[in-house]
PDB file of C-alpha atoms in Angstrom:
ATOM      1  CA  UNK A   1     136.703  60.972 105.083  1.00  0.00           C
ATOM      2  CA  UNK A   2     134.855  63.996 103.714  1.00  0.00           C
ATOM      3  CA  UNK A   3     134.232  67.024 105.956  1.00  0.00           C
ATOM      4  CA  UNK A   4     131.649  69.614 105.016  1.00  0.00           C
ATOM      5  CA  UNK A   5     133.251  72.937 105.912  1.00  0.00           C
ATOM      6  CA  UNK A   6     129.993  74.919 105.848  1.00  0.00           C
ATOM      7  CA  UNK A   7     128.446  72.602 108.426  1.00  0.00           C
ATOM      8  CA  UNK A   8     131.605  72.639 110.525  1.00  0.00           C
ATOM      9  CA  UNK A   9     131.700  76.450 110.478  1.00  0.00           C
ATOM     10  CA  UNK A  10     128.015  76.728 111.251  1.00  0.00           C
ATOM     11  CA  UNK A  11     128.259  74.347 114.202  1.00  0.00           C
ATOM     12  CA  UNK A  12     131.408  75.679 115.837  1.00  0.00           C
ATOM     13  CA  UNK A  13     132.068  79.201 114.639  1.00  0.00           C
ATOM     14  CA  UNK A  14     128.537  80.574 114.607  1.00  0.00           C
ATOM     15  CA  UNK A  15     126.460  79.024 117.365  1.00  0.00           C
ATOM     16  CA  UNK A  16     122.770  79.661 117.013  1.00  0.00           C
ATOM     17  CA  UNK A  17     121.020  80.719 120.195  1.00  0.00           C
ATOM     18  CA  UNK A  18     117.234  81.038 120.088  1.00  0.00           C
ATOM     19  CA  UNK A  19     116.048  82.309 123.431  1.00  0.00           C
ATOM     20  CA  UNK A  20     114.462  85.575 122.332  1.00  0.00           C
ATOM     21  CA  UNK A  21     110.718  85.890 122.034  1.00  0.00           C
ATOM     22  CA  UNK A  22     108.925  87.967 119.455  1.00  0.00           C
ATOM     23  CA  UNK A  23     105.491  89.461 119.940  1.00  0.00           C
ATOM     24  CA  UNK A  24     103.399  91.409 122.353  1.00  0.00           C
ATOM     25  CA  UNK A  25     103.205  90.330 125.952  1.00  0.00           C
ATOM     26  CA  UNK A  26     100.685  91.015 128.680  1.00  0.00           C
ATOM     27  CA  UNK A  27      97.713  91.415 126.367  1.00  0.00           C
ATOM     28  CA  UNK A  28      94.556  90.355 128.124  1.00  0.00           C
ATOM     29  CA  UNK A  29      92.006  88.760 125.862  1.00  0.00           C
ATOM     30  CA  UNK A  30      89.432  87.375 128.237  1.00  0.00           C
ATOM     31  CA  UNK A  31      86.426  89.110 126.731  1.00  0.00           C
ATOM     32  CA  UNK A  32      84.190  88.886 123.718  1.00  0.00           C
ATOM     33  CA  UNK A  33      83.750  91.528 121.012  1.00  0.00           C
ATOM     34  CA  UNK A  34      81.041  91.440 118.391  1.00  0.00           C
ATOM     35  CA  UNK A  35      80.553  93.861 115.494  1.00  0.00           C
ATOM     36  CA  UNK A  36      77.335  93.181 113.628  1.00  0.00           C
ATOM     37  CA  UNK A  37      76.217  93.211 110.941  1.00  0.00           C
ATOM     38  CA  UNK A  38      79.612  93.039 109.278  1.00  0.00           C
ATOM     39  CA  UNK A  39      79.639  93.934 106.416  1.00  0.00           C
ATOM     40  CA  UNK A  40      77.300  96.722 107.447  1.00  0.00           C
ATOM     41  CA  UNK A  41      74.755  98.774 105.541  1.00  0.00           C
ATOM     42  CA  UNK A  42      73.366 101.893 107.213  1.00  0.00           C
ATOM     43  CA  UNK A  43      74.385 101.044 110.788  1.00  0.00           C
ATOM     44  CA  UNK A  44      76.339  98.570 112.905  1.00  0.00           C
ATOM     45  CA  UNK A  45      76.491  97.683 116.578  1.00  0.00           C
ATOM     46  CA  UNK A  46      79.585  97.026 118.682  1.00  0.00           C
ATOM     47  CA  UNK A  47      79.050  94.901 121.779  1.00  0.00           C
ATOM     48  CA  UNK A  48      81.729  93.918 124.263  1.00  0.00           C
ATOM     49  CA  UNK A  49      81.549  91.597 127.236  1.00  0.00           C
ATOM     50  CA  UNK A  50      84.370  91.060 129.672  1.00  0.00           C
ATOM     51  CA  UNK A  51      85.867  94.507 129.046  1.00  0.00           C
ATOM     52  CA  UNK A  52      85.398  97.781 130.905  1.00  0.00           C
ATOM     53  CA  UNK A  53      85.319 100.280 128.059  1.00  0.00           C
ATOM     54  CA  UNK A  54      85.535 104.055 128.304  1.00  0.00           C
ATOM     55  CA  UNK A  55      85.169 104.808 124.572  1.00  0.00           C
ATOM     56  CA  UNK A  56      84.396 103.168 121.238  1.00  0.00           C
ATOM     57  CA  UNK A  57      85.711 104.996 118.186  1.00  0.00           C
ATOM     58  CA  UNK A  58      85.357 104.667 114.421  1.00  0.00           C
ATOM     59  CA  UNK A  59      88.458 105.453 112.350  1.00  0.00           C
ATOM     60  CA  UNK A  60      89.275 105.340 108.666  1.00  0.00           C
ATOM     61  CA  UNK A  61      92.179 103.185 107.480  1.00  0.00           C
ATOM     62  CA  UNK A  62      94.512 106.172 107.731  1.00  0.00           C
ATOM     63  CA  UNK A  63      93.775 106.445 111.454  1.00  0.00           C
ATOM     64  CA  UNK A  64      91.610 109.556 111.342  1.00  0.00           C
ATOM     65  CA  UNK A  65      88.913 109.680 114.001  1.00  0.00           C
ATOM     66  CA  UNK A  66      85.492 109.811 112.338  1.00  0.00           C
ATOM     67  CA  UNK A  67      83.166 109.225 115.275  1.00  0.00           C
ATOM     68  CA  UNK A  68      83.337 108.413 118.954  1.00  0.00           C
ATOM     69  CA  UNK A  69      80.794 107.018 121.384  1.00  0.00           C
ATOM     70  CA  UNK A  70      80.571 106.444 125.095  1.00  0.00           C
ATOM     71  CA  UNK A  71      79.482 102.827 125.477  1.00  0.00           C
ATOM     72  CA  UNK A  72      76.121 102.235 127.112  1.00  0.00           C
ATOM     73  CA  UNK A  73      76.237  98.867 128.829  1.00  0.00           C
ATOM     74  CA  UNK A  74      79.426  98.056 126.843  1.00  0.00           C
ATOM     75  CA  UNK A  75      77.647  98.599 123.520  1.00  0.00           C
ATOM     76  CA  UNK A  76      77.382 101.362 120.946  1.00  0.00           C
ATOM     77  CA  UNK A  77      75.505 101.809 117.674  1.00  0.00           C
ATOM     78  CA  UNK A  78      77.168 103.653 114.796  1.00  0.00           C
ATOM     79  CA  UNK A  79      75.212 105.056 111.877  1.00  0.00           C
ATOM     80  CA  UNK A  80      76.821 105.223 108.476  1.00  0.00           C
ATOM     81  CA  UNK A  81      75.745 108.757 107.632  1.00  0.00           C
ATOM     82  CA  UNK A  82      77.848 110.067 104.749  1.00  0.00           C
ATOM     83  CA  UNK A  83      80.657 107.497 105.042  1.00  0.00           C
ATOM     84  CA  UNK A  84      81.671 105.796 101.808  1.00  0.00           C
ATOM     85  CA  UNK A  85      81.782 102.068 101.297  1.00  0.00           C
ATOM     86  CA  UNK A  86      85.048 100.538 102.440  1.00  0.00           C
ATOM     87  CA  UNK A  87      87.103  99.254 105.338  1.00  0.00           C
ATOM     88  CA  UNK A  88      87.056 101.037 108.692  1.00  0.00           C
ATOM     89  CA  UNK A  89      88.551 100.392 112.123  1.00  0.00           C
ATOM     90  CA  UNK A  90      86.690 100.191 115.402  1.00  0.00           C
ATOM     91  CA  UNK A  91      88.887 101.139 118.351  1.00  0.00           C
ATOM     92  CA  UNK A  92      87.781 100.266 121.870  1.00  0.00           C
ATOM     93  CA  UNK A  93      89.574 101.905 124.794  1.00  0.00           C
ATOM     94  CA  UNK A  94      89.478 100.134 128.140  1.00  0.00           C
ATOM     95  CA  UNK A  95      89.591 101.761 131.577  1.00  0.00           C
ATOM     96  CA  UNK A  96      93.129 100.421 132.104  1.00  0.00           C
ATOM     97  CA  UNK A  97      94.312 102.171 128.918  1.00  0.00           C
ATOM     98  CA  UNK A  98      94.568  99.078 126.719  1.00  0.00           C
ATOM     99  CA  UNK A  99      93.269  99.516 123.184  1.00  0.00           C
ATOM    100  CA  UNK A 100      91.512  96.845 121.140  1.00  0.00           C
ATOM    101  CA  UNK A 101      90.968  97.297 117.395  1.00  0.00           C
ATOM    102  CA  UNK A 102      88.722  95.413 114.997  1.00  0.00           C
ATOM    103  CA  UNK A 103      87.728  95.894 111.350  1.00  0.00           C
ATOM    104  CA  UNK A 104      84.300  96.693 109.955  1.00  0.00           C
ATOM    105  CA  UNK A 105      83.306  96.845 106.295  1.00  0.00           C
ATOM    106  CA  UNK A 106      80.674  99.294 105.078  1.00  0.00           C
ATOM    107  CA  UNK A 107      78.890  98.240 101.889  1.00  0.00           C
TER     108      UNK A 107
END
Protein backbone atom coordinates (compact mmCIF):
# COMPACT_ATOMS: atom_id res chain seq x y z
CA UNK A 1 0.00 0.00 0.00
CA UNK A 2 1.34 3.40 -1.03
CA UNK A 3 0.72 6.45 1.20
CA UNK A 4 1.18 9.94 -0.16
CA UNK A 5 2.84 11.86 2.66
CA UNK A 6 2.03 15.31 1.26
CA UNK A 7 -1.67 14.50 1.20
CA UNK A 8 -1.51 12.95 4.66
CA UNK A 9 0.26 16.03 6.05
CA UNK A 10 -2.13 18.40 4.34
CA UNK A 11 -5.19 16.57 5.66
CA UNK A 12 -4.12 16.04 9.25
CA UNK A 13 -1.35 18.46 10.12
CA UNK A 14 -2.59 21.57 8.34
CA UNK A 15 -6.38 21.71 8.35
CA UNK A 16 -7.80 24.27 5.99
CA UNK A 17 -10.56 26.41 7.43
CA UNK A 18 -12.35 28.79 5.06
CA UNK A 19 -14.84 30.80 7.05
CA UNK A 20 -13.45 34.28 6.46
CA UNK A 21 -15.08 36.61 3.99
CA UNK A 22 -13.24 39.09 1.83
CA UNK A 23 -14.75 42.29 0.51
CA UNK A 24 -16.75 45.29 1.53
CA UNK A 25 -19.94 44.83 3.48
CA UNK A 26 -22.95 47.05 3.99
CA UNK A 27 -22.67 48.84 0.66
CA UNK A 28 -26.09 49.90 -0.53
CA UNK A 29 -26.50 49.81 -4.27
CA UNK A 30 -30.20 50.33 -4.78
CA UNK A 31 -29.93 53.31 -7.10
CA UNK A 32 -29.03 54.11 -10.66
CA UNK A 33 -26.14 56.28 -11.84
CA UNK A 34 -25.72 57.49 -15.39
CA UNK A 35 -22.81 59.50 -16.81
CA UNK A 36 -23.46 60.58 -20.37
CA UNK A 37 -22.09 60.99 -22.91
CA UNK A 38 -19.17 58.79 -21.95
CA UNK A 39 -16.68 59.25 -23.56
CA UNK A 40 -17.44 62.95 -23.35
CA UNK A 41 -16.51 65.90 -25.53
CA UNK A 42 -17.08 69.39 -24.15
CA UNK A 43 -19.50 68.45 -21.37
CA UNK A 44 -21.09 65.50 -19.57
CA UNK A 45 -24.06 65.02 -17.28
CA UNK A 46 -24.24 62.93 -14.11
CA UNK A 47 -27.70 61.76 -13.10
CA UNK A 48 -28.52 59.68 -10.05
CA UNK A 49 -31.79 58.14 -8.96
CA UNK A 50 -32.30 56.33 -5.70
CA UNK A 51 -29.53 58.27 -3.94
CA UNK A 52 -29.68 61.40 -1.79
CA UNK A 53 -26.56 63.24 -2.89
CA UNK A 54 -24.96 66.25 -1.23
CA UNK A 55 -22.12 66.74 -3.74
CA UNK A 56 -20.84 65.52 -7.10
CA UNK A 57 -17.12 66.01 -7.69
CA UNK A 58 -14.73 65.60 -10.61
CA UNK A 59 -11.24 64.32 -9.77
CA UNK A 60 -8.18 63.44 -11.81
CA UNK A 61 -6.73 59.93 -11.54
CA UNK A 62 -4.36 61.10 -8.82
CA UNK A 63 -7.33 62.07 -6.64
CA UNK A 64 -7.03 65.84 -6.98
CA UNK A 65 -10.33 67.69 -6.84
CA UNK A 66 -10.88 69.57 -10.10
CA UNK A 67 -14.50 70.66 -9.78
CA UNK A 68 -17.43 70.23 -7.45
CA UNK A 69 -21.15 70.72 -7.91
CA UNK A 70 -24.21 70.71 -5.72
CA UNK A 71 -26.66 68.38 -7.45
CA UNK A 72 -29.89 69.92 -8.68
CA UNK A 73 -32.55 67.24 -8.65
CA UNK A 74 -29.78 64.61 -8.27
CA UNK A 75 -28.08 65.75 -11.47
CA UNK A 76 -25.14 67.94 -12.41
CA UNK A 77 -23.56 69.07 -15.68
CA UNK A 78 -19.78 69.39 -15.92
CA UNK A 79 -18.09 71.38 -18.66
CA UNK A 80 -14.70 70.31 -19.90
CA UNK A 81 -13.10 73.75 -19.89
CA UNK A 82 -9.32 73.38 -20.06
CA UNK A 83 -9.17 69.72 -18.99
CA UNK A 84 -7.04 67.46 -21.17
CA UNK A 85 -8.25 64.28 -22.78
CA UNK A 86 -8.03 61.30 -20.47
CA UNK A 87 -9.60 59.35 -17.64
CA UNK A 88 -11.27 61.14 -14.74
CA UNK A 89 -13.25 60.08 -11.68
CA UNK A 90 -16.70 61.26 -10.70
CA UNK A 91 -17.26 61.07 -6.94
CA UNK A 92 -20.78 61.29 -5.56
CA UNK A 93 -21.22 61.90 -1.83
CA UNK A 94 -24.48 60.80 -0.24
CA UNK A 95 -26.19 62.38 2.76
CA UNK A 96 -25.29 59.34 4.89
CA UNK A 97 -21.58 59.83 4.10
CA UNK A 98 -21.22 56.94 1.65
CA UNK A 99 -19.15 57.71 -1.44
CA UNK A 100 -19.78 56.32 -4.91
CA UNK A 101 -17.15 56.66 -7.65
CA UNK A 102 -17.44 56.15 -11.39
CA UNK A 103 -15.11 56.77 -14.35
CA UNK A 104 -15.56 59.23 -17.19
CA UNK A 105 -13.37 59.58 -20.27
CA UNK A 106 -12.80 62.96 -21.90
CA UNK A 107 -11.90 62.81 -25.59
